[in-house]
Amino acid sequence: MHIPDGYLSVQTSVPAFGAMVPVWTAAVRKLKKTMELRQVPLVSLCAAFAFVIMMFNVPIGPSSVHAIGAVFIAVLIGPWASCLSITVALVIQALVFGDGGILALGANCFNMAFVMPFAGYYIFRFLKGKADIISKRGMFSVFIASYVGINLAALFTAIEFGIQPLLFKTASGTPLYGFFPLWVSIPAIMSEHLLIAGPIEGLITVSAIAYIARFNPKMIVRTTARQSEMKENISFFKRYKAILIAFGIIAVLTPLGMLATGTAWGEWSTGQIKNMVGYVPKGLSKLSGIWKSLFPGYSLDKGSDGFLGSSLGYLLCAIIGIIIIAALMLLINRLILGKRKLNSEKNDGDNTASSGTKEKQEAGFPEWMLVQDSVDILPSKASKTGFLKRTMNSVSKFIQNDLLSERYARKEGFVQSLDVRVKLVFILFYMVFTGITGSLALIIATAVFSVLLAAFSKLEMKSYFKRVWLVFPLIIFVFSIPAATNILISGKPLLFIYKGVNTQGWLLGLPGDLYFSIEGVTAVLKTVFRIGTCISFGYLLVMTTGWSRLTGSFSFIKVPALVTSMLDMTYRYIFVLTRLTINLFESRFQRTVGKISGRENRKFISGGIAYLFVKSSHISEETYNAMIGRGYDGKSVCLEVSKIKRNDLLFTAFNLIAISIIIMGDKILGK
Amino acid sequence: MENRDYIFNFKNVSFNYPYEEPVLKDINLVVEKGEKVCILGANGCGKSTLLKLMSGLLHIESGKLYAFGTEVSEKTFRDKEFMKAYHKKVGFIFQNSDVQLFCSTVAEEIAFGPLQLNLPRVQVQERIDDVLDLLKIHHLKDKTPFKLSGGEKKKVAIASILVLNPEILILDEPTNGLDPRTQRWLVELLLTLNKAGKTIITSTHNLELVQEISDRSIIIGEDHRIASDAATADIMSNVQLLKDVNLVDEYYHRHDDDGHTHYHIHNYSHK
């Protein structure tokens, strides 16, 4: 769900920032006013926590997805704090990992740090009613809230993707940004989230909260008012009648909700589109046929076109999702809540056992320990990296990355010698510029410029190319290949895939000719280079600066000191938590003998998440105490004051000249 | 108050965390200026909580606590000026250095306290340099605290407190996780600070060090009450007492040869 830079138009990502600024301001104000100072480290810790759990790969079939945790945090510490936490996590991901763009931060935050926690939180509050959070109804509400939360976030992402080709295009009708319109982006993104990522997010959130409720009820008590004890012996349907009805309504409203956002995907009958945007995508009429045949299940009513058929498709998706959820809920009820009684009895048993260890010691070892088990070590069969390894890899990547950036930041390269603020301004400028310009030549020129800067900064070029150009732009390129054909972007043929074979339209309703169009290929290349350039500048900024100096410069772009200190603290906590995570996974890895089922693994993950959260909140309280112990009263004071030097002026002058040349070039070439 | 020189005076103090069993019951205790006091007790008996009450990070639930001649409670700490003055006087060093180091460089870490207390920047810089020299960690100045080794972290944590020049230094299990050489260094440092007039209050499990870093020991039993409060030498020779509070087991014993006394934990008896 992390949108990279260069994929959204600047005209989308900047307003998204605009939309987030009041939200952030309100959140910070809220934090300052209604929450205690005590919450500051807690919010940072939740951010670190969110960051870390986004690296937890949850196995599902052959692939894996990760949870976001926005609703989890919102339920525990409130939506405003959750909003800030997720924002901070996303900022660090964008800056350090290049996971999600820097310019696209506004949009990413809007989806994941605004829509998701708030929607989730209020759904939770609404469904929970007066019930106890650890009652069945409470757990049910948590599940639904996180399920709906992540799906709403995904829906917004899909819409942001999908409106790009509609809003921005050249005079000839070639889209400038993104190629997949709403009727591609929404089904693609939503089907994944309705069916896979959504249930996973819900499952993880609910089990993590259940774990916390079981092992650290203090935390739940502190954060949510605990009320009446739950009543026993009422049938499932009776107890959940209200929820089930609400759920049914939500399901029915799913497609309507999409309509209500104003950019429904089903409505693209050619006439309407013409009215709306004054433009008819040429491929559209041809493609409605393909769509039907690719997803026959979506169009229950073959007779109707577009809207109704697809609506039913979504409804179907939602229903399948609900069935899965209902099944999971029953399972969870059984697994977690049903076991609670048993467990509490068991815990009592454990306590007496531990007090009796002395006797045990005297009695000596159990017999089986004295016998050497015969275990044969078989020659290893190399297999696919398991999810444990995968998670461990991504966790340790974070640490490597930071070490790398420290090493680079100390080298005496050109970009390193610049003042951070100067760097920040120009790098942002070049990112925006590649986003705005329509000329492929200029985008490539900017890309080359960023490569040169990287070389002057003594970055290791091999790893630079690998990190910046090989992975992400290449993936985008592969995914965008279909867009370069005349299906999506028609224009002058460049390379025929076939010619006139398919005149009857028997093959999936494809058009008569299929070829790569010049316009299409240019558009794809533009996007690929645009994304690459943005990542390249982002990488350059982070790699030559070092974290503390980077955040130190944030006050220059008017980021409140409170937020900056939260960013700093989060970054620090990530280290503490990643170390914990690595330990957790290593111990698990070390104890792994034989094959573990996917369910076992998922259980382990949610247990791990709950453990991390409890640990996080403990650390945050201690840190707050440590801050108070040194006279902290909410003020943040910085030791270092940076000064503009000669190199900065030179760089500024050079860039101003370069920019004026580029802008003139854009005037000429951009036409 | 009959004794004007006390620093802390606990009168029938009890404490419990919300929704949990009491961690301290009926504590009566006076700490005087310039003392070296050590708090002993098995895991979970409430040592850390007692230290946190002293350092004003937690507040008593019942009973009375006087510090520096005035009564101290949650209410008095709402006064920011009082709070700052108190924290400047009483420095607390956490058992886990990780929670105590939250800034991005060592220099900033050390500067945090003085800056919060509004000291002029020039003076802050001077103090940072002095403290770094005192602890011989000048080479760490621009490093990131959380990537240091355990011993270095502890030194930075101590530096970040010493820079405030507190009168009372409270250390929660200070030698935990330190190598023998660093432990030695820490003991020397604490003794020097004590000679310079600072009151040193520590909690520890390290019975070998207790006699060196304290003149007086307070043992908290597993019932969360004070089991004993006496001169360290007396307490250390009372092995039965140490066994009663579950601090040691039957293999624990002492050596008294060559006029030097030290303590041992063995898993077997020796000649």
mmCIF file of C-alpha atoms in Angstrom, chain A residues 402-588:
data_model
loop_
_atom_site.group_PDB
_atom_site.id
_atom_site.type_symbol
_atom_site.label_atom_id
_atom_site.label_comp_id
_atom_site.label_asym_id
_atom_site.label_seq_id
_atom_site.Cartn_x
_atom_site.Cartn_y
_atom_site.Cartn_z
ATOM 1 C CA ASP A 402 21.680 2.769 9.124
ATOM 2 C CA LEU A 403 25.265 1.635 9.513
ATOM 3 C CA LEU A 404 25.789 2.245 5.824
ATOM 4 C CA SER A 405 24.391 5.743 5.992
ATOM 5 C CA GLU A 406 26.607 6.577 8.953
ATOM 6 C CA ARG A 407 29.628 5.385 7.048
ATOM 7 C CA TYR A 408 28.733 7.424 3.972
ATOM 8 C CA ALA A 409 27.776 10.468 5.969
ATOM 9 C CA ARG A 410 31.292 10.553 7.406
ATOM 10 C CA LYS A 411 33.014 10.378 4.026
ATOM 11 C CA GLU A 412 34.193 13.669 2.661
ATOM 12 C CA GLY A 413 32.134 13.861 -0.471
ATOM 13 C CA PHE A 414 30.577 16.865 -2.106
ATOM 14 C CA VAL A 415 26.982 16.443 -0.962
ATOM 15 C CA GLN A 416 28.133 15.605 2.559
ATOM 16 C CA SER A 417 29.796 19.000 2.859
ATOM 17 C CA LEU A 418 26.552 20.850 2.221
ATOM 18 C CA ASP A 419 24.302 22.255 4.853
ATOM 19 C CA VAL A 420 21.371 19.921 5.412
ATOM 20 C CA ARG A 421 18.807 22.633 4.782
ATOM 21 C CA VAL A 422 20.300 23.516 1.402
ATOM 22 C CA LYS A 423 20.385 19.855 0.490
ATOM 23 C CA LEU A 424 16.815 19.357 1.557
ATOM 24 C CA VAL A 425 15.469 22.258 -0.475
ATOM 25 C CA PHE A 426 17.211 21.327 -3.706
ATOM 26 C CA ILE A 427 16.528 17.663 -3.468
ATOM 27 C CA LEU A 428 12.861 18.366 -2.913
ATOM 28 C CA PHE A 429 12.943 20.750 -5.841
ATOM 29 C CA TYR A 430 14.387 18.148 -8.200
ATOM 30 C CA MET A 431 11.850 15.609 -7.039
ATOM 31 C CA VAL A 432 8.978 17.972 -7.692
ATOM 32 C CA PHE A 433 10.485 18.979 -10.978
ATOM 33 C CA THR A 434 10.687 15.430 -12.330
ATOM 34 C CA GLY A 435 7.112 15.074 -11.236
ATOM 35 C CA ILE A 436 5.965 18.096 -13.179
ATOM 36 C CA THR A 437 7.944 18.062 -16.374
ATOM 37 C CA GLY A 438 6.463 16.307 -19.357
ATOM 38 C CA SER A 439 9.719 15.798 -21.198
ATOM 39 C CA LEU A 440 11.350 12.383 -21.101
ATOM 40 C CA ALA A 441 14.703 13.897 -22.051
ATOM 41 C CA LEU A 442 14.651 16.231 -19.066
ATOM 42 C CA ILE A 443 13.646 13.466 -16.684
ATOM 43 C CA ILE A 444 16.563 11.380 -17.893
ATOM 44 C CA ALA A 445 18.865 14.392 -17.596
ATOM 45 C CA THR A 446 17.803 14.860 -13.963
ATOM 46 C CA ALA A 447 18.332 11.184 -13.367
ATOM 47 C CA VAL A 448 21.866 11.437 -14.775
ATOM 48 C CA PHE A 449 22.474 14.463 -12.576
ATOM 49 C CA SER A 450 21.466 12.490 -9.489
ATOM 50 C CA VAL A 451 23.791 9.662 -10.507
ATOM 51 C CA LEU A 452 26.653 12.164 -10.871
ATOM 52 C CA LEU A 453 25.942 13.618 -7.444
ATOM 53 C CA ALA A 454 25.992 10.115 -5.997
ATOM 54 C CA ALA A 455 29.360 9.514 -7.626
ATOM 55 C CA PHE A 456 30.759 12.795 -6.281
ATOM 56 C CA SER A 457 29.567 11.818 -2.837
ATOM 57 C CA LYS A 458 31.722 8.694 -2.926
ATOM 58 C CA LEU A 459 28.797 6.354 -2.529
ATOM 59 C CA GLU A 460 29.548 2.807 -3.564
ATOM 60 C CA MET A 461 28.129 2.892 -7.046
ATOM 61 C CA LYS A 462 27.459 -0.809 -7.245
ATOM 62 C CA SER A 463 25.183 -0.860 -4.259
ATOM 63 C CA TYR A 464 23.740 2.487 -5.303
ATOM 64 C CA PHE A 465 22.590 1.075 -8.627
ATOM 65 C CA LYS A 466 21.361 -2.067 -6.987
ATOM 66 C CA ARG A 467 19.368 -0.247 -4.358
ATOM 67 C CA VAL A 468 18.082 2.622 -6.434
ATOM 68 C CA TRP A 469 17.705 1.551 -10.017
ATOM 69 C CA LEU A 470 17.534 -2.183 -10.089
ATOM 70 C CA VAL A 471 14.734 -3.037 -7.733
ATOM 71 C CA PHE A 472 11.895 -0.602 -7.774
ATOM 72 C CA PRO A 473 12.042 1.012 -11.203
ATOM 73 C CA LEU A 474 12.511 -2.414 -12.718
ATOM 74 C CA ILE A 475 9.443 -3.799 -10.997
ATOM 75 C CA ILE A 476 7.437 -0.806 -12.145
ATOM 76 C CA PHE A 477 8.771 -1.311 -15.627
ATOM 77 C CA VAL A 478 7.669 -4.921 -15.763
ATOM 78 C CA PHE A 479 4.269 -4.107 -14.371
ATOM 79 C CA SER A 480 3.833 -1.277 -16.798
ATOM 80 C CA ILE A 481 4.614 -3.247 -19.941
ATOM 81 C CA PRO A 482 0.920 -3.882 -20.683
ATOM 82 C CA ALA A 483 0.368 -0.160 -20.424
ATOM 83 C CA ALA A 484 2.789 0.473 -23.262
ATOM 84 C CA THR A 485 0.543 -1.367 -25.668
ATOM 85 C CA ASN A 486 -2.331 0.122 -27.550
ATOM 86 C CA ILE A 487 -4.808 -1.424 -25.103
ATOM 87 C CA LEU A 488 -4.210 1.313 -22.614
ATOM 88 C CA ILE A 489 -2.432 3.979 -24.573
ATOM 89 C CA SER A 490 -3.120 4.136 -28.221
ATOM 90 C CA GLY A 491 -0.841 5.930 -30.603
ATOM 91 C CA LYS A 492 1.635 5.334 -33.385
ATOM 92 C CA PRO A 493 2.720 1.703 -33.523
ATOM 93 C CA LEU A 494 6.313 1.060 -32.512
ATOM 94 C CA LEU A 495 6.469 -2.707 -32.368
ATOM 95 C CA PHE A 496 3.702 -5.107 -33.339
ATOM 96 C CA ILE A 497 2.907 -8.064 -31.130
ATOM 97 C CA TYR A 498 0.448 -9.303 -33.710
ATOM 98 C CA LYS A 499 -1.311 -7.736 -36.602
ATOM 99 C CA GLY A 500 -4.866 -8.224 -37.681
ATOM 100 C CA VAL A 501 -5.042 -11.790 -36.425
ATOM 101 C CA ASN A 502 -7.780 -11.185 -34.019
ATOM 102 C CA THR A 503 -10.336 -9.433 -36.126
ATOM 103 C CA GLN A 504 -13.217 -11.494 -34.836
ATOM 104 C CA GLY A 505 -12.398 -10.599 -31.261
ATOM 105 C CA TRP A 506 -12.578 -14.241 -30.250
ATOM 106 C CA LEU A 507 -9.484 -14.116 -28.119
ATOM 107 C CA LEU A 508 -10.593 -12.640 -24.808
ATOM 108 C CA GLY A 509 -12.103 -9.787 -26.692
ATOM 109 C CA LEU A 510 -8.683 -8.345 -27.530
ATOM 110 C CA PRO A 511 -8.477 -5.694 -30.221
ATOM 111 C CA GLY A 512 -7.632 -6.507 -33.809
ATOM 112 C CA ASP A 513 -4.036 -5.312 -33.636
ATOM 113 C CA LEU A 514 -1.783 -5.438 -30.620
ATOM 114 C CA TYR A 515 1.350 -3.324 -30.595
ATOM 115 C CA PHE A 516 3.553 -1.201 -28.382
ATOM 116 C CA SER A 517 2.757 2.386 -29.173
ATOM 117 C CA ILE A 518 5.388 5.104 -29.207
ATOM 118 C CA GLU A 519 3.290 7.130 -26.799
ATOM 119 C CA GLY A 520 2.830 4.156 -24.549
ATOM 120 C CA VAL A 521 6.502 3.306 -24.384
ATOM 121 C CA THR A 522 7.406 6.954 -23.740
ATOM 122 C CA ALA A 523 4.870 7.163 -20.941
ATOM 123 C CA VAL A 524 6.190 3.993 -19.321
ATOM 124 C CA LEU A 525 9.789 5.171 -19.570
ATOM 125 C CA LYS A 526 8.842 8.519 -18.097
ATOM 126 C CA THR A 527 7.250 6.881 -15.105
ATOM 127 C CA VAL A 528 10.115 4.475 -14.595
ATOM 128 C CA PHE A 529 12.722 7.225 -14.723
ATOM 129 C CA ARG A 530 10.609 9.557 -12.650
ATOM 130 C CA ILE A 531 10.353 6.961 -9.901
ATOM 131 C CA GLY A 532 14.019 6.079 -10.191
ATOM 132 C CA THR A 533 15.086 9.707 -9.980
ATOM 133 C CA CYS A 534 12.984 10.360 -6.917
ATOM 134 C CA ILE A 535 14.351 7.292 -5.184
ATOM 135 C CA SER A 536 17.840 8.289 -6.214
ATOM 136 C CA PHE A 537 17.570 11.756 -4.671
ATOM 137 C CA GLY A 538 15.932 10.328 -1.570
ATOM 138 C CA TYR A 539 18.763 7.819 -1.209
ATOM 139 C CA LEU A 540 21.314 10.567 -1.717
ATOM 140 C CA LEU A 541 19.718 12.714 0.962
ATOM 141 C CA VAL A 542 19.587 9.974 3.546
ATOM 142 C CA MET A 543 22.922 8.397 2.760
ATOM 143 C CA THR A 544 24.900 11.615 2.938
ATOM 144 C CA THR A 545 23.280 13.084 5.984
ATOM 145 C CA GLY A 546 22.981 10.783 8.941
ATOM 146 C CA TRP A 547 19.794 10.690 10.873
ATOM 147 C CA SER A 548 20.417 13.222 13.619
ATOM 148 C CA ARG A 549 21.471 15.993 11.258
ATOM 149 C CA LEU A 550 18.558 15.242 8.998
ATOM 150 C CA THR A 551 15.978 15.666 11.706
ATOM 151 C CA GLY A 552 17.948 18.633 12.994
ATOM 152 C CA SER A 553 17.150 20.408 9.734
ATOM 153 C CA PHE A 554 13.425 19.778 10.024
ATOM 154 C CA SER A 555 12.782 22.882 12.081
ATOM 155 C CA PHE A 556 13.837 24.774 8.954
ATOM 156 C CA ILE A 557 10.812 23.467 7.074
ATOM 157 C CA LYS A 558 8.639 24.321 10.085
ATOM 158 C CA VAL A 559 8.204 20.878 11.545
ATOM 159 C CA PRO A 560 7.262 21.377 15.206
ATOM 160 C CA ALA A 561 9.984 20.470 17.686
ATOM 161 C CA LEU A 562 7.694 17.980 19.356
ATOM 162 C CA VAL A 563 7.358 16.019 16.140
ATOM 163 C CA THR A 564 11.079 16.145 15.466
ATOM 164 C CA SER A 565 11.864 14.798 18.890
ATOM 165 C CA MET A 566 9.305 12.095 18.343
ATOM 166 C CA LEU A 567 10.972 11.161 15.078
ATOM 167 C CA ASP A 568 14.326 10.980 16.804
ATOM 168 C CA MET A 569 13.015 8.883 19.612
ATOM 169 C CA THR A 570 11.198 6.563 17.259
ATOM 170 C CA TYR A 571 14.328 6.009 15.258
ATOM 171 C CA ARG A 572 16.129 5.090 18.432
ATOM 172 C CA TYR A 573 13.429 2.783 19.661
ATOM 173 C CA ILE A 574 13.396 0.986 16.351
ATOM 174 C CA PHE A 575 16.870 -0.200 17.227
ATOM 175 C CA VAL A 576 15.807 -1.423 20.599
ATOM 176 C CA LEU A 577 12.753 -3.142 19.175
ATOM 177 C CA THR A 578 14.531 -4.602 16.164
ATOM 178 C CA ARG A 579 17.048 -6.137 18.503
ATOM 179 C CA LEU A 580 14.224 -7.592 20.544
ATOM 180 C CA THR A 581 12.577 -8.819 17.385
ATOM 181 C CA ILE A 582 15.725 -10.446 16.150
ATOM 182 C CA ASN A 583 16.123 -12.186 19.496
ATOM 183 C CA LEU A 584 12.529 -13.272 19.419
ATOM 184 C CA PHE A 585 12.862 -14.688 15.940
ATOM 185 C CA GLU A 586 16.235 -16.222 16.536
ATOM 186 C CA SER A 587 14.990 -18.072 19.563
ATOM 187 C CA ARG A 588 12.044 -19.236 17.567
#
